[in-house]
Amino acid sequence: MPLMGQLGLIRKLEAISKRIRAMNLSEDSMKRIGEIDLSDHLERTGYHSLVMARSDLLEVLLSQVPKERIHFNKRITSFQQNKDEVTIRCEDDTQFQGQILVGADGADSGVRINLYRLLTKKGILNRVDAEELVRDHVSFVGVTKPLSEDKYSILGEENSHCHTIVSDQTPPFSWSYYTIPGNRICWSLDTQLDDISIREQQLLNEKQQDDQQQGHLWESESLKENPILEKACDFALPIGGTLGDLIKVSENISKAESDERLFETWNHGRTVLMGDACHMMLPNAGQGAVVAMQDAVTLANLIHELPSATSENLVEMFKDYQAERYPSVKAQMSLNQKVGKIMTGQTWTEALIRKVMVRCMSKVFHHFNDSRILSDQPQASFLPLVGSKGKIAALPQRRHRRKSSSSSGEKSPKH
């Protein structure tokens, strides 16, 4: 949020969102488990917790970027790099040159795939990074059209109403919904797949899209084309009706098949990865986009402070970038796993912990968002900094000034 304050976007974000003060949990029998109190978030961080539609957030962010700086419908198929520049080739045979290639193209990153293919040929790819991804977690998300308050009275409430339902059936399911402005409801469905279900989804994907479009890309999904969604139509909601009632009035539905992986190799040569391309998170705590933005501002600061884009300077800059972000990402992924087990875990132990933590220790559960996580608030060093507003102070802003390489007259990279 401090970064959004630097960019002057706080009011715009508030306009497309609702504040959230609690997260309710229930069993699929509609028996209430409890709630997670978020009311002290303002006191702790200086900002309200907000919920909004992903498409609305993207629209706000895109409005700040000149249209001529963005090229849509471009998929990188290959790239080449040397000591002076990097050239990318896209699926439509267009090419672009630059001094730095930032692979921010998601969990199925074409940049990472090509980079790791190169490192494999050289025999220097980390063994862990070479392991095949397991697509055992499937998520569906959607946003409804404007709905009637007569049918869903919670739509008229000032704060967002958020509820997660956990099922103990096999395979395990959990589904959530929360209200947003415009009398709309955002919903999600998550399930863990067994080996047979994974193969069934793979066969379904092969019929619907080519290999390059599979995975964590949040592709549009038709209700009639996926048996998981068809089964979910009968799942009950505490507000009345079923999840299918929301699905049927959703303007678009997206699906992601994901894994959880923290890669060790983030860069090579003039190429560097960020976001899901180098650390894939399950959507349990909704932190994937937040961590990706933190990556972006950290890397932007380093590029801004880069005296020249020599190969030597880039090597040191990428080392600093990974050294600064890796510990924070690892801590966030650990938190993500804890939240996932407590919110949607299916073992007897996880169910017991969920009931104890939520019913009796809601504040303790909430404070899994420990000071280290909440204090990670990198800001753009080339803009006026925003001071800490809550009890949890932000980590000191780091600077990485370097002397210009004496062996090169290169100009600083454009950014």
mmCIF file of C-alpha atoms in Angstrom:
data_model
loop_
_atom_site.group_PDB
_atom_site.id
_atom_site.type_symbol
_atom_site.label_atom_id
_atom_site.label_comp_id
_atom_site.label_asym_id
_atom_site.label_seq_id
_atom_site.Cartn_x
_atom_site.Cartn_y
_atom_site.Cartn_z
ATOM 1 C CA MET A 1 0.000 0.000 0.000
ATOM 2 C CA PRO A 2 2.813 2.524 0.594
ATOM 3 C CA LEU A 3 3.856 1.991 -3.028
ATOM 4 C CA MET A 4 0.281 2.660 -4.139
ATOM 5 C CA GLY A 5 0.423 5.813 -2.044
ATOM 6 C CA GLN A 6 3.564 6.902 -3.868
ATOM 7 C CA LEU A 7 1.736 6.403 -7.153
ATOM 8 C CA GLY A 8 -1.298 8.344 -5.954
ATOM 9 C CA LEU A 9 -3.603 5.329 -6.341
ATOM 10 C CA ILE A 10 -5.037 4.880 -2.845
ATOM 11 C CA ARG A 11 -8.302 6.702 -3.591
ATOM 12 C CA LYS A 12 -8.733 4.819 -6.860
ATOM 13 C CA LEU A 13 -8.203 1.491 -5.109
ATOM 14 C CA GLU A 14 -10.694 2.414 -2.399
ATOM 15 C CA ALA A 15 -13.233 3.320 -5.100
ATOM 16 C CA ILE A 16 -13.156 -0.200 -6.586
ATOM 17 C CA SER A 17 -13.043 -2.099 -3.297
ATOM 18 C CA LYS A 18 -14.741 -2.756 0.001
ATOM 19 C CA ARG A 19 -13.096 -2.935 3.381
ATOM 20 C CA ILE A 20 -12.931 -6.347 5.006
ATOM 21 C CA ARG A 21 -13.034 -6.669 8.794
ATOM 22 C CA ALA A 22 -13.443 -10.432 9.210
ATOM 23 C CA MET A 23 -13.239 -13.744 7.344
ATOM 24 C CA ASN A 24 -15.904 -16.289 8.262
ATOM 25 C CA LEU A 25 -15.363 -20.057 8.120
ATOM 26 C CA SER A 26 -17.968 -22.827 7.985
ATOM 27 C CA GLU A 27 -18.136 -26.554 7.321
ATOM 28 C CA ASP A 28 -20.012 -27.734 4.233
ATOM 29 C CA SER A 29 -22.938 -28.579 6.514
ATOM 30 C CA MET A 30 -23.096 -24.809 7.101
ATOM 31 C CA LYS A 31 -22.046 -25.362 10.719
ATOM 32 C CA ARG A 32 -20.083 -22.277 11.685
ATOM 33 C CA ILE A 33 -16.418 -22.761 12.627
ATOM 34 C CA GLY A 34 -15.706 -19.153 13.542
ATOM 35 C CA GLU A 35 -14.185 -15.997 12.107
ATOM 36 C CA ILE A 36 -10.763 -14.482 11.631
ATOM 37 C CA ASP A 37 -10.746 -10.928 12.926
ATOM 38 C CA LEU A 38 -9.019 -8.429 10.634
ATOM 39 C CA SER A 39 -10.292 -5.295 12.365
ATOM 40 C CA ASP A 40 -6.874 -4.349 13.770
ATOM 41 C CA HIS A 41 -5.215 -4.269 10.356
ATOM 42 C CA LEU A 42 -5.519 -0.476 10.172
ATOM 43 C CA GLU A 43 -3.865 -0.087 13.567
ATOM 44 C CA ARG A 44 -1.064 -2.491 12.703
ATOM 45 C CA THR A 45 -0.267 -1.329 9.163
ATOM 46 C CA GLY A 46 -1.880 2.076 8.752
ATOM 47 C CA TYR A 47 -4.104 0.793 5.957
ATOM 48 C CA HIS A 48 -7.469 -0.920 5.708
ATOM 49 C CA SER A 49 -7.688 -4.443 4.304
ATOM 50 C CA LEU A 50 -9.412 -4.133 0.934
ATOM 51 C CA VAL A 51 -10.983 -6.673 -1.407
ATOM 52 C CA MET A 52 -11.599 -6.032 -5.089
ATOM 53 C CA ALA A 53 -11.988 -7.826 -8.388
ATOM 54 C CA ARG A 54 -8.719 -8.704 -10.085
ATOM 55 C CA SER A 55 -9.952 -7.204 -13.366
ATOM 56 C CA ASP A 56 -10.746 -3.893 -11.636
ATOM 57 C CA LEU A 57 -7.266 -3.745 -10.116
ATOM 58 C CA LEU A 58 -5.643 -4.440 -13.484
ATOM 59 C CA GLU A 59 -7.693 -1.661 -15.058
ATOM 60 C CA VAL A 60 -6.472 0.835 -12.453
ATOM 61 C CA LEU A 61 -2.838 -0.195 -12.894
ATOM 62 C CA LEU A 62 -3.011 -0.169 -16.697
ATOM 63 C CA SER A 63 -4.501 3.322 -16.644
ATOM 64 C CA GLN A 64 -1.169 4.582 -15.291
ATOM 65 C CA VAL A 65 0.899 3.189 -18.187
ATOM 66 C CA PRO A 66 1.030 4.940 -21.597
ATOM 67 C CA LYS A 67 -0.786 2.730 -24.103
ATOM 68 C CA GLU A 68 2.120 2.814 -26.544
ATOM 69 C CA ARG A 69 4.344 1.121 -23.929
ATOM 70 C CA ILE A 70 2.272 -2.071 -23.825
ATOM 71 C CA HIS A 71 2.005 -4.672 -26.597
ATOM 72 C CA PHE A 72 -0.843 -7.146 -26.114
ATOM 73 C CA ASN A 73 -1.177 -10.695 -27.444
ATOM 74 C CA LYS A 74 2.577 -11.295 -27.474
ATOM 75 C CA ARG A 75 3.908 -14.694 -26.443
ATOM 76 C CA ILE A 76 7.670 -15.172 -26.256
ATOM 77 C CA THR A 77 8.798 -18.336 -28.017
ATOM 78 C CA SER A 78 12.573 -17.849 -27.757
ATOM 79 C CA PHE A 79 15.287 -15.356 -26.945
ATOM 80 C CA GLN A 80 19.006 -14.912 -27.513
ATOM 81 C CA GLN A 81 21.425 -12.889 -25.431
ATOM 82 C CA ASN A 82 25.041 -11.824 -25.691
ATOM 83 C CA LYS A 83 27.312 -9.525 -23.723
ATOM 84 C CA ASP A 84 25.629 -6.414 -25.133
ATOM 85 C CA GLU A 85 21.908 -7.113 -25.605
ATOM 86 C CA VAL A 86 19.050 -9.600 -25.536
ATOM 87 C CA THR A 87 16.622 -10.280 -28.400
ATOM 88 C CA ILE A 88 13.227 -11.897 -27.965
ATOM 89 C CA ARG A 89 11.141 -13.553 -30.668
ATOM 90 C CA CYS A 90 7.369 -13.763 -30.309
ATOM 91 C CA GLU A 91 4.844 -16.243 -31.587
ATOM 92 C CA ASP A 92 3.800 -13.819 -34.352
ATOM 93 C CA ASP A 93 7.462 -13.613 -35.559
ATOM 94 C CA THR A 94 7.987 -10.077 -34.221
ATOM 95 C CA GLN A 95 11.305 -9.346 -32.498
ATOM 96 C CA PHE A 96 12.360 -6.879 -29.809
ATOM 97 C CA GLN A 97 15.811 -5.925 -28.529
ATOM 98 C CA GLY A 98 16.853 -4.545 -25.172
ATOM 99 C CA GLN A 99 19.568 -4.546 -22.540
ATOM 100 C CA ILE A 100 17.622 -6.512 -19.912
ATOM 101 C CA LEU A 101 14.900 -9.143 -20.271
ATOM 102 C CA VAL A 102 12.579 -9.405 -17.246
ATOM 103 C CA GLY A 103 10.548 -12.610 -17.274
ATOM 104 C CA ALA A 104 7.344 -11.558 -15.495
ATOM 105 C CA ASP A 105 5.166 -13.895 -17.545
ATOM 106 C CA GLY A 106 3.685 -16.098 -14.849
ATOM 107 C CA ALA A 107 4.131 -19.597 -13.502
ATOM 108 C CA ASP A 108 4.290 -21.082 -16.988
ATOM 109 C CA SER A 109 6.868 -18.487 -17.951
ATOM 110 C CA GLY A 110 8.125 -18.881 -21.489
ATOM 111 C CA VAL A 111 11.183 -16.881 -20.458
ATOM 112 C CA ARG A 112 11.973 -19.313 -17.626
ATOM 113 C CA ILE A 113 11.381 -22.343 -19.851
ATOM 114 C CA ASN A 114 13.790 -21.028 -22.492
ATOM 115 C CA LEU A 115 16.303 -19.872 -19.884
ATOM 116 C CA TYR A 116 16.319 -23.248 -18.132
ATOM 117 C CA ARG A 117 16.605 -25.028 -21.479
ATOM 118 C CA LEU A 118 19.744 -22.971 -22.167
ATOM 119 C CA LEU A 119 21.185 -23.690 -18.715
ATOM 120 C CA THR A 120 20.421 -27.399 -19.108
ATOM 121 C CA LYS A 121 22.417 -27.499 -22.352
ATOM 122 C CA LYS A 122 25.293 -25.833 -20.531
ATOM 123 C CA GLY A 123 24.981 -28.345 -17.705
ATOM 124 C CA ILE A 124 24.603 -25.665 -15.022
ATOM 125 C CA LEU A 125 20.896 -25.746 -14.129
ATOM 126 C CA ASN A 126 20.166 -26.417 -10.460
ATOM 127 C CA ARG A 127 18.960 -30.013 -9.994
ATOM 128 C CA VAL A 128 15.884 -28.905 -8.003
ATOM 129 C CA ASP A 129 14.885 -26.418 -10.695
ATOM 130 C CA ALA A 130 15.024 -29.185 -13.303
ATOM 131 C CA GLU A 131 12.337 -31.236 -11.540
ATOM 132 C CA GLU A 132 8.976 -31.483 -13.300
ATOM 133 C CA LEU A 133 6.112 -29.382 -11.956
ATOM 134 C CA VAL A 134 3.138 -31.176 -10.397
ATOM 135 C CA ARG A 135 -0.224 -29.615 -11.301
ATOM 136 C CA ASP A 136 -2.154 -30.971 -8.330
ATOM 137 C CA HIS A 137 -4.034 -27.842 -7.266
ATOM 138 C CA VAL A 138 -6.899 -26.440 -9.341
ATOM 139 C CA SER A 139 -8.536 -23.074 -8.722
ATOM 140 C CA PHE A 140 -11.516 -21.438 -10.378
ATOM 141 C CA VAL A 141 -12.405 -17.782 -9.870
ATOM 142 C CA GLY A 142 -15.237 -15.637 -11.135
ATOM 143 C CA VAL A 143 -17.096 -12.353 -10.679
ATOM 144 C CA THR A 144 -20.863 -12.159 -10.972
ATOM 145 C CA LYS A 145 -22.908 -9.590 -12.777
ATOM 146 C CA PRO A 146 -24.678 -7.006 -10.562
ATOM 147 C CA LEU A 147 -27.138 -8.893 -8.350
ATOM 148 C CA SER A 148 -30.306 -7.962 -6.475
ATOM 149 C CA GLU A 149 -30.101 -6.925 -2.819
ATOM 150 C CA ASP A 150 -33.511 -8.507 -2.395
ATOM 151 C CA LYS A 151 -31.914 -11.900 -2.989
ATOM 152 C CA TYR A 152 -28.557 -11.190 -1.345
ATOM 153 C CA SER A 153 -29.028 -8.613 1.411
ATOM 154 C CA ILE A 154 -25.297 -8.652 2.232
ATOM 155 C CA LEU A 155 -24.668 -6.684 -0.971
ATOM 156 C CA GLY A 156 -25.986 -3.560 0.735
ATOM 157 C CA GLU A 157 -23.490 -3.748 3.590
ATOM 158 C CA GLU A 158 -20.704 -1.158 3.631
ATOM 159 C CA ASN A 159 -17.965 -3.669 4.428
ATOM 160 C CA SER A 160 -17.270 -6.776 2.402
ATOM 161 C CA HIS A 161 -18.854 -10.001 3.560
ATOM 162 C CA CYS A 162 -16.324 -12.828 3.183
ATOM 163 C CA HIS A 163 -16.966 -16.503 3.827
ATOM 164 C CA THR A 164 -14.964 -19.700 3.223
ATOM 165 C CA ILE A 165 -16.579 -23.133 3.302
ATOM 166 C CA VAL A 166 -14.438 -26.228 3.860
ATOM 167 C CA SER A 167 -15.582 -29.690 2.801
ATOM 168 C CA ASP A 168 -14.308 -32.998 4.123
ATOM 169 C CA GLN A 169 -15.249 -34.953 1.009
ATOM 170 C CA THR A 170 -12.746 -36.671 -1.300
ATOM 171 C CA PRO A 171 -11.191 -35.025 -3.201
ATOM 172 C CA PRO A 172 -11.114 -32.076 -0.777
ATOM 173 C CA PHE A 173 -12.877 -28.862 -1.806
ATOM 174 C CA SER A 174 -13.083 -25.365 -0.389
ATOM 175 C CA TRP A 175 -15.018 -22.442 -1.809
ATOM 176 C CA SER A 176 -15.206 -18.775 -0.899
ATOM 177 C CA TYR A 177 -17.072 -15.626 -1.772
ATOM 178 C CA TYR A 178 -16.789 -11.944 -0.920
ATOM 179 C CA THR A 179 -18.832 -8.914 -1.882
ATOM 180 C CA ILE A 180 -17.411 -6.006 -3.874
ATOM 181 C CA PRO A 181 -18.808 -2.688 -5.151
ATOM 182 C CA GLY A 182 -21.476 -2.711 -7.838
ATOM 183 C CA ASN A 183 -23.593 -5.357 -6.070
ATOM 184 C CA ARG A 184 -21.228 -8.044 -7.331
ATOM 185 C CA ILE A 185 -19.819 -11.146 -5.674
ATOM 186 C CA CYS A 186 -16.363 -12.592 -6.300
ATOM 187 C CA TRP A 187 -16.087 -16.331 -5.733
ATOM 188 C CA SER A 188 -13.433 -19.012 -5.849
ATOM 189 C CA LEU A 189 -13.264 -22.789 -5.815
ATOM 190 C CA ASP A 190 -10.160 -24.780 -4.855
ATOM 191 C CA THR A 191 -9.435 -28.481 -4.876
ATOM 192 C CA GLN A 192 -6.463 -30.804 -4.557
ATOM 193 C CA LEU A 193 -6.218 -33.471 -7.243
ATOM 194 C CA ASP A 194 -5.141 -37.082 -6.940
ATOM 195 C CA ASP A 195 -3.065 -38.761 -9.665
ATOM 196 C CA ILE A 196 -6.120 -39.913 -11.627
ATOM 197 C CA SER A 197 -7.775 -36.498 -11.501
ATOM 198 C CA ILE A 198 -4.536 -34.829 -12.586
ATOM 199 C CA ARG A 199 -4.437 -37.015 -15.691
ATOM 200 C CA GLU A 200 -8.122 -36.355 -16.423
ATOM 201 C CA GLN A 201 -7.472 -32.606 -16.280
ATOM 202 C CA GLN A 202 -4.452 -32.994 -18.547
ATOM 203 C CA LEU A 203 -6.542 -34.799 -21.156
ATOM 204 C CA LEU A 204 -9.227 -32.125 -20.901
ATOM 205 C CA ASN A 205 -6.630 -29.392 -21.354
ATOM 206 C CA GLU A 206 -5.225 -31.081 -24.437
ATOM 207 C CA LYS A 207 -8.660 -30.864 -26.029
ATOM 208 C CA GLN A 208 -9.176 -27.210 -25.086
ATOM 209 C CA GLN A 209 -5.825 -25.546 -25.654
ATOM 210 C CA ASP A 210 -2.288 -26.107 -26.845
ATOM 211 C CA ASP A 211 0.531 -26.878 -24.438
ATOM 212 C CA GLN A 212 1.784 -23.311 -24.231
ATOM 213 C CA GLN A 213 -1.544 -22.116 -22.855
ATOM 214 C CA GLN A 214 -1.885 -24.676 -20.096
ATOM 215 C CA GLY A 215 -1.334 -24.165 -16.404
ATOM 216 C CA HIS A 216 -1.348 -21.156 -14.163
ATOM 217 C CA LEU A 217 -2.392 -18.606 -16.821
ATOM 218 C CA TRP A 218 -5.935 -18.086 -15.554
ATOM 219 C CA GLU A 219 -7.471 -19.037 -18.877
ATOM 220 C CA SER A 220 -11.186 -18.538 -19.504
ATOM 221 C CA GLU A 221 -13.182 -21.654 -18.703
ATOM 222 C CA SER A 222 -16.673 -22.610 -19.841
ATOM 223 C CA LEU A 223 -19.035 -24.069 -17.252
ATOM 224 C CA LYS A 224 -20.015 -26.957 -19.519
ATOM 225 C CA GLU A 225 -16.423 -27.913 -20.300
ATOM 226 C CA ASN A 226 -15.172 -28.849 -16.831
ATOM 227 C CA PRO A 227 -16.604 -31.599 -14.610
ATOM 228 C CA ILE A 228 -15.161 -30.008 -11.459
ATOM 229 C CA LEU A 229 -17.267 -26.888 -11.972
ATOM 230 C CA GLU A 230 -20.322 -28.970 -12.758
ATOM 231 C CA LYS A 231 -19.916 -30.824 -9.463
ATOM 232 C CA ALA A 232 -19.406 -27.540 -7.593
ATOM 233 C CA CYS A 233 -22.755 -26.176 -8.767
ATOM 234 C CA ASP A 234 -24.444 -28.088 -5.937
ATOM 235 C CA PHE A 235 -22.209 -26.715 -3.160
ATOM 236 C CA ALA A 236 -24.303 -24.784 -0.621
ATOM 237 C CA LEU A 237 -23.677 -21.187 0.477
ATOM 238 C CA PRO A 238 -24.397 -19.617 3.903
ATOM 239 C CA ILE A 239 -26.180 -16.742 2.138
ATOM 240 C CA GLY A 240 -28.648 -19.172 0.573
ATOM 241 C CA GLY A 241 -28.622 -21.050 -2.693
ATOM 242 C CA THR A 242 -25.571 -22.718 -4.167
ATOM 243 C CA LEU A 243 -22.246 -21.866 -5.694
ATOM 244 C CA GLY A 244 -23.843 -22.774 -9.016
ATOM 245 C CA ASP A 245 -26.181 -19.783 -8.629
ATOM 246 C CA LEU A 246 -23.124 -17.504 -8.660
ATOM 247 C CA ILE A 247 -21.381 -19.418 -11.428
ATOM 248 C CA LYS A 248 -24.381 -19.115 -13.739
ATOM 249 C CA VAL A 249 -24.474 -15.307 -13.438
ATOM 250 C CA SER A 250 -20.706 -14.794 -13.758
ATOM 251 C CA GLU A 251 -19.549 -12.864 -16.808
ATOM 252 C CA ASN A 252 -16.312 -14.822 -17.015
ATOM 253 C CA ILE A 253 -14.717 -17.705 -15.178
ATOM 254 C CA SER A 254 -11.005 -18.401 -15.037
ATOM 255 C CA LYS A 255 -9.086 -21.530 -14.128
ATOM 256 C CA ALA A 256 -5.554 -22.174 -12.949
ATOM 257 C CA GLU A 257 -3.706 -25.429 -12.377
ATOM 258 C CA SER A 258 -0.826 -24.705 -10.065
ATOM 259 C CA ASP A 259 2.073 -26.047 -8.080
ATOM 260 C CA GLU A 260 4.010 -24.481 -5.236
ATOM 261 C CA ARG A 261 7.667 -23.982 -6.032
ATOM 262 C CA LEU A 262 10.442 -21.630 -4.992
ATOM 263 C CA PHE A 263 13.036 -21.787 -7.753
ATOM 264 C CA GLU A 264 16.722 -21.343 -7.003
ATOM 265 C CA THR A 265 17.764 -19.949 -10.386
ATOM 266 C CA TRP A 266 16.403 -16.439 -10.961
ATOM 267 C CA ASN A 267 18.794 -15.090 -13.569
ATOM 268 C CA HIS A 268 21.492 -15.737 -16.122
ATOM 269 C CA GLY A 269 23.244 -13.322 -18.440
ATOM 270 C CA ARG A 270 20.924 -10.405 -19.194
ATOM 271 C CA THR A 271 17.762 -12.273 -18.198
ATOM 272 C CA VAL A 272 16.055 -12.187 -14.804
ATOM 273 C CA LEU A 273 12.792 -13.641 -13.466
ATOM 274 C CA MET A 274 10.188 -12.188 -11.131
ATOM 275 C CA GLY A 275 6.806 -13.058 -9.614
ATOM 276 C CA ASP A 276 5.323 -16.479 -10.342
ATOM 277 C CA ALA A 277 8.056 -17.076 -12.905
ATOM 278 C CA CYS A 278 10.511 -17.707 -10.032
ATOM 279 C CA HIS A 279 8.240 -18.440 -7.057
ATOM 280 C CA MET A 280 4.869 -20.112 -7.576
ATOM 281 C CA MET A 281 2.352 -19.778 -4.754
ATOM 282 C CA LEU A 282 -0.973 -21.463 -4.192
ATOM 283 C CA PRO A 283 -3.829 -18.953 -3.849
ATOM 284 C CA ASN A 284 -4.623 -19.830 -0.217
ATOM 285 C CA ALA A 285 -3.597 -16.491 1.280
ATOM 286 C CA GLY A 286 -3.985 -14.387 -1.860
ATOM 287 C CA GLN A 287 -0.405 -13.134 -1.654
ATOM 288 C CA GLY A 288 1.002 -14.123 -5.054
ATOM 289 C CA ALA A 289 0.274 -10.762 -6.698
ATOM 290 C CA VAL A 290 1.496 -8.834 -3.643
ATOM 291 C CA VAL A 291 4.843 -10.628 -3.618
ATOM 292 C CA ALA A 292 5.206 -10.111 -7.378
ATOM 293 C CA MET A 293 4.702 -6.354 -6.915
ATOM 294 C CA GLN A 294 7.360 -6.359 -4.203
ATOM 295 C CA ASP A 295 9.709 -8.089 -6.637
ATOM 296 C CA ALA A 296 8.925 -5.461 -9.248
ATOM 297 C CA VAL A 297 9.633 -2.420 -7.094
ATOM 298 C CA THR A 298 12.844 -3.975 -5.725
ATOM 299 C CA LEU A 299 14.128 -4.710 -9.225
ATOM 300 C CA ALA A 300 13.014 -1.286 -10.483
ATOM 301 C CA ASN A 301 15.009 0.400 -7.729
ATOM 302 C CA LEU A 302 18.113 -1.582 -8.620
ATOM 303 C CA ILE A 303 17.748 -0.789 -12.323
ATOM 304 C CA HIS A 304 17.229 2.895 -11.513
ATOM 305 C CA GLU A 305 20.458 2.936 -9.493
ATOM 306 C CA LEU A 306 22.422 0.986 -12.134
ATOM 307 C CA PRO A 307 25.188 3.238 -13.509
ATOM 308 C CA SER A 308 25.546 1.272 -16.742
ATOM 309 C CA ALA A 309 24.222 -1.978 -18.198
ATOM 310 C CA THR A 310 27.535 -3.792 -18.480
ATOM 311 C CA SER A 311 27.486 -7.548 -18.053
ATOM 312 C CA GLU A 312 29.498 -7.168 -14.851
ATOM 313 C CA ASN A 313 27.047 -4.686 -13.358
ATOM 314 C CA LEU A 314 24.077 -6.860 -14.247
ATOM 315 C CA VAL A 315 25.586 -9.902 -12.569
ATOM 316 C CA GLU A 316 26.009 -7.955 -9.329
ATOM 317 C CA MET A 317 22.583 -6.324 -9.614
ATOM 318 C CA PHE A 318 20.795 -9.649 -10.119
ATOM 319 C CA LYS A 319 22.677 -11.104 -7.130
ATOM 320 C CA ASP A 320 21.483 -8.198 -4.977
ATOM 321 C CA TYR A 321 17.928 -8.619 -6.250
ATOM 322 C CA GLN A 322 17.698 -12.308 -5.383
ATOM 323 C CA ALA A 323 19.535 -11.860 -2.077
ATOM 324 C CA GLU A 324 17.053 -9.170 -1.050
ATOM 325 C CA ARG A 325 13.874 -10.892 -2.205
ATOM 326 C CA TYR A 326 14.554 -14.590 -1.594
ATOM 327 C CA PRO A 327 14.277 -14.548 2.246
ATOM 328 C CA SER A 328 11.060 -12.514 2.142
ATOM 329 C CA VAL A 329 9.525 -14.761 -0.502
ATOM 330 C CA LYS A 330 10.493 -17.885 1.442
ATOM 331 C CA ALA A 331 8.878 -16.469 4.606
ATOM 332 C CA GLN A 332 5.704 -15.549 2.693
ATOM 333 C CA MET A 333 5.487 -19.031 1.175
ATOM 334 C CA SER A 334 5.832 -20.557 4.638
ATOM 335 C CA LEU A 335 2.959 -18.367 5.821
ATOM 336 C CA ASN A 336 0.972 -19.343 2.750
ATOM 337 C CA GLN A 337 1.371 -23.018 3.613
ATOM 338 C CA LYS A 338 0.258 -22.448 7.219
ATOM 339 C CA VAL A 339 -2.803 -20.509 6.104
ATOM 340 C CA GLY A 340 -3.618 -23.173 3.530
ATOM 341 C CA LYS A 341 -3.444 -26.015 6.059
ATOM 342 C CA ILE A 342 -5.547 -24.189 8.617
ATOM 343 C CA MET A 343 -8.086 -22.766 6.174
ATOM 344 C CA THR A 344 -8.591 -25.800 3.944
ATOM 345 C CA GLY A 345 -6.529 -28.707 5.326
ATOM 346 C CA GLN A 346 -8.356 -32.045 5.226
ATOM 347 C CA THR A 347 -6.485 -34.240 7.718
ATOM 348 C CA TRP A 348 -7.946 -34.846 11.174
ATOM 349 C CA THR A 349 -5.114 -32.840 12.736
ATOM 350 C CA GLU A 350 -5.571 -29.883 10.365
ATOM 351 C CA ALA A 351 -9.324 -29.844 10.980
ATOM 352 C CA LEU A 352 -8.758 -29.818 14.751
ATOM 353 C CA ILE A 353 -6.185 -27.025 14.503
ATOM 354 C CA ARG A 354 -8.562 -25.021 12.324
ATOM 355 C CA LYS A 355 -11.374 -25.260 14.867
ATOM 356 C CA VAL A 356 -9.136 -24.386 17.815
ATOM 357 C CA MET A 357 -7.341 -21.536 16.090
ATOM 358 C CA VAL A 358 -10.422 -19.931 14.574
ATOM 359 C CA ARG A 359 -12.872 -20.463 17.423
ATOM 360 C CA CYS A 360 -10.587 -19.783 20.345
ATOM 361 C CA MET A 361 -7.480 -18.020 19.047
ATOM 362 C CA SER A 362 -8.608 -15.831 16.143
ATOM 363 C CA LYS A 363 -6.156 -13.048 17.000
ATOM 364 C CA VAL A 364 -3.285 -15.516 17.218
ATOM 365 C CA PHE A 365 -4.246 -16.942 13.834
ATOM 366 C CA HIS A 366 -4.370 -13.461 12.327
ATOM 367 C CA HIS A 367 -0.916 -12.701 13.714
ATOM 368 C CA PHE A 368 0.542 -15.450 11.543
ATOM 369 C CA ASN A 369 0.954 -12.306 9.453
ATOM 370 C CA ASP A 370 3.978 -11.608 11.598
ATOM 371 C CA SER A 371 5.950 -8.396 11.707
ATOM 372 C CA ARG A 372 8.492 -9.631 9.176
ATOM 373 C CA ILE A 373 5.803 -10.196 6.543
ATOM 374 C CA LEU A 374 3.886 -6.977 7.165
ATOM 375 C CA SER A 375 7.031 -4.880 7.441
ATOM 376 C CA ASP A 376 8.104 -5.901 3.938
ATOM 377 C CA GLN A 377 6.853 -2.770 2.173
ATOM 378 C CA PRO A 378 9.420 -1.793 -0.480
ATOM 379 C CA GLN A 379 8.852 1.569 -2.125
ATOM 380 C CA ALA A 380 10.167 3.180 -5.286
ATOM 381 C CA SER A 381 13.423 4.886 -4.308
ATOM 382 C CA PHE A 382 13.071 7.349 -7.191
ATOM 383 C CA LEU A 383 9.776 8.736 -5.777
ATOM 384 C CA PRO A 384 9.126 10.574 -2.486
ATOM 385 C CA LEU A 385 8.922 7.933 0.241
ATOM 386 C CA VAL A 386 5.786 7.402 2.333
ATOM 387 C CA GLY A 387 6.381 7.146 6.068
ATOM 388 C CA SER A 388 5.182 4.237 8.215
ATOM 389 C CA LYS A 389 1.627 4.733 9.470
ATOM 390 C CA GLY A 390 0.946 1.713 11.635
ATOM 391 C CA LYS A 391 2.482 0.069 14.688
ATOM 392 C CA ILE A 392 4.567 -2.209 12.474
ATOM 393 C CA ALA A 393 7.361 -0.145 10.976
ATOM 394 C CA ALA A 394 8.416 -0.829 7.408
ATOM 395 C CA LEU A 395 11.869 -2.264 6.818
ATOM 396 C CA PRO A 396 14.506 0.392 6.010
ATOM 397 C CA GLN A 397 14.658 1.241 2.331
ATOM 398 C CA ARG A 398 17.836 -0.226 0.845
ATOM 399 C CA ARG A 399 20.062 1.503 -1.650
ATOM 400 C CA HIS A 400 22.638 -0.160 -3.928
ATOM 401 C CA ARG A 401 24.709 2.600 -5.497
ATOM 402 C CA ARG A 402 27.589 1.322 -7.615
ATOM 403 C CA LYS A 403 30.440 2.911 -9.434
ATOM 404 C CA SER A 404 30.258 2.896 -13.202
ATOM 405 C CA SER A 405 32.357 0.285 -14.939
ATOM 406 C CA SER A 406 35.596 1.839 -16.180
ATOM 407 C CA SER A 407 35.753 -0.527 -19.139
ATOM 408 C CA SER A 408 32.541 0.602 -20.761
ATOM 409 C CA GLY A 409 30.956 3.795 -21.912
ATOM 410 C CA GLU A 410 27.471 2.312 -21.943
ATOM 411 C CA LYS A 411 24.563 4.478 -20.885
ATOM 412 C CA SER A 412 22.255 3.487 -18.087
ATOM 413 C CA PRO A 413 19.433 1.227 -19.195
ATOM 414 C CA LYS A 414 16.101 2.780 -20.082
ATOM 415 C CA HIS A 415 13.308 2.204 -17.584
#
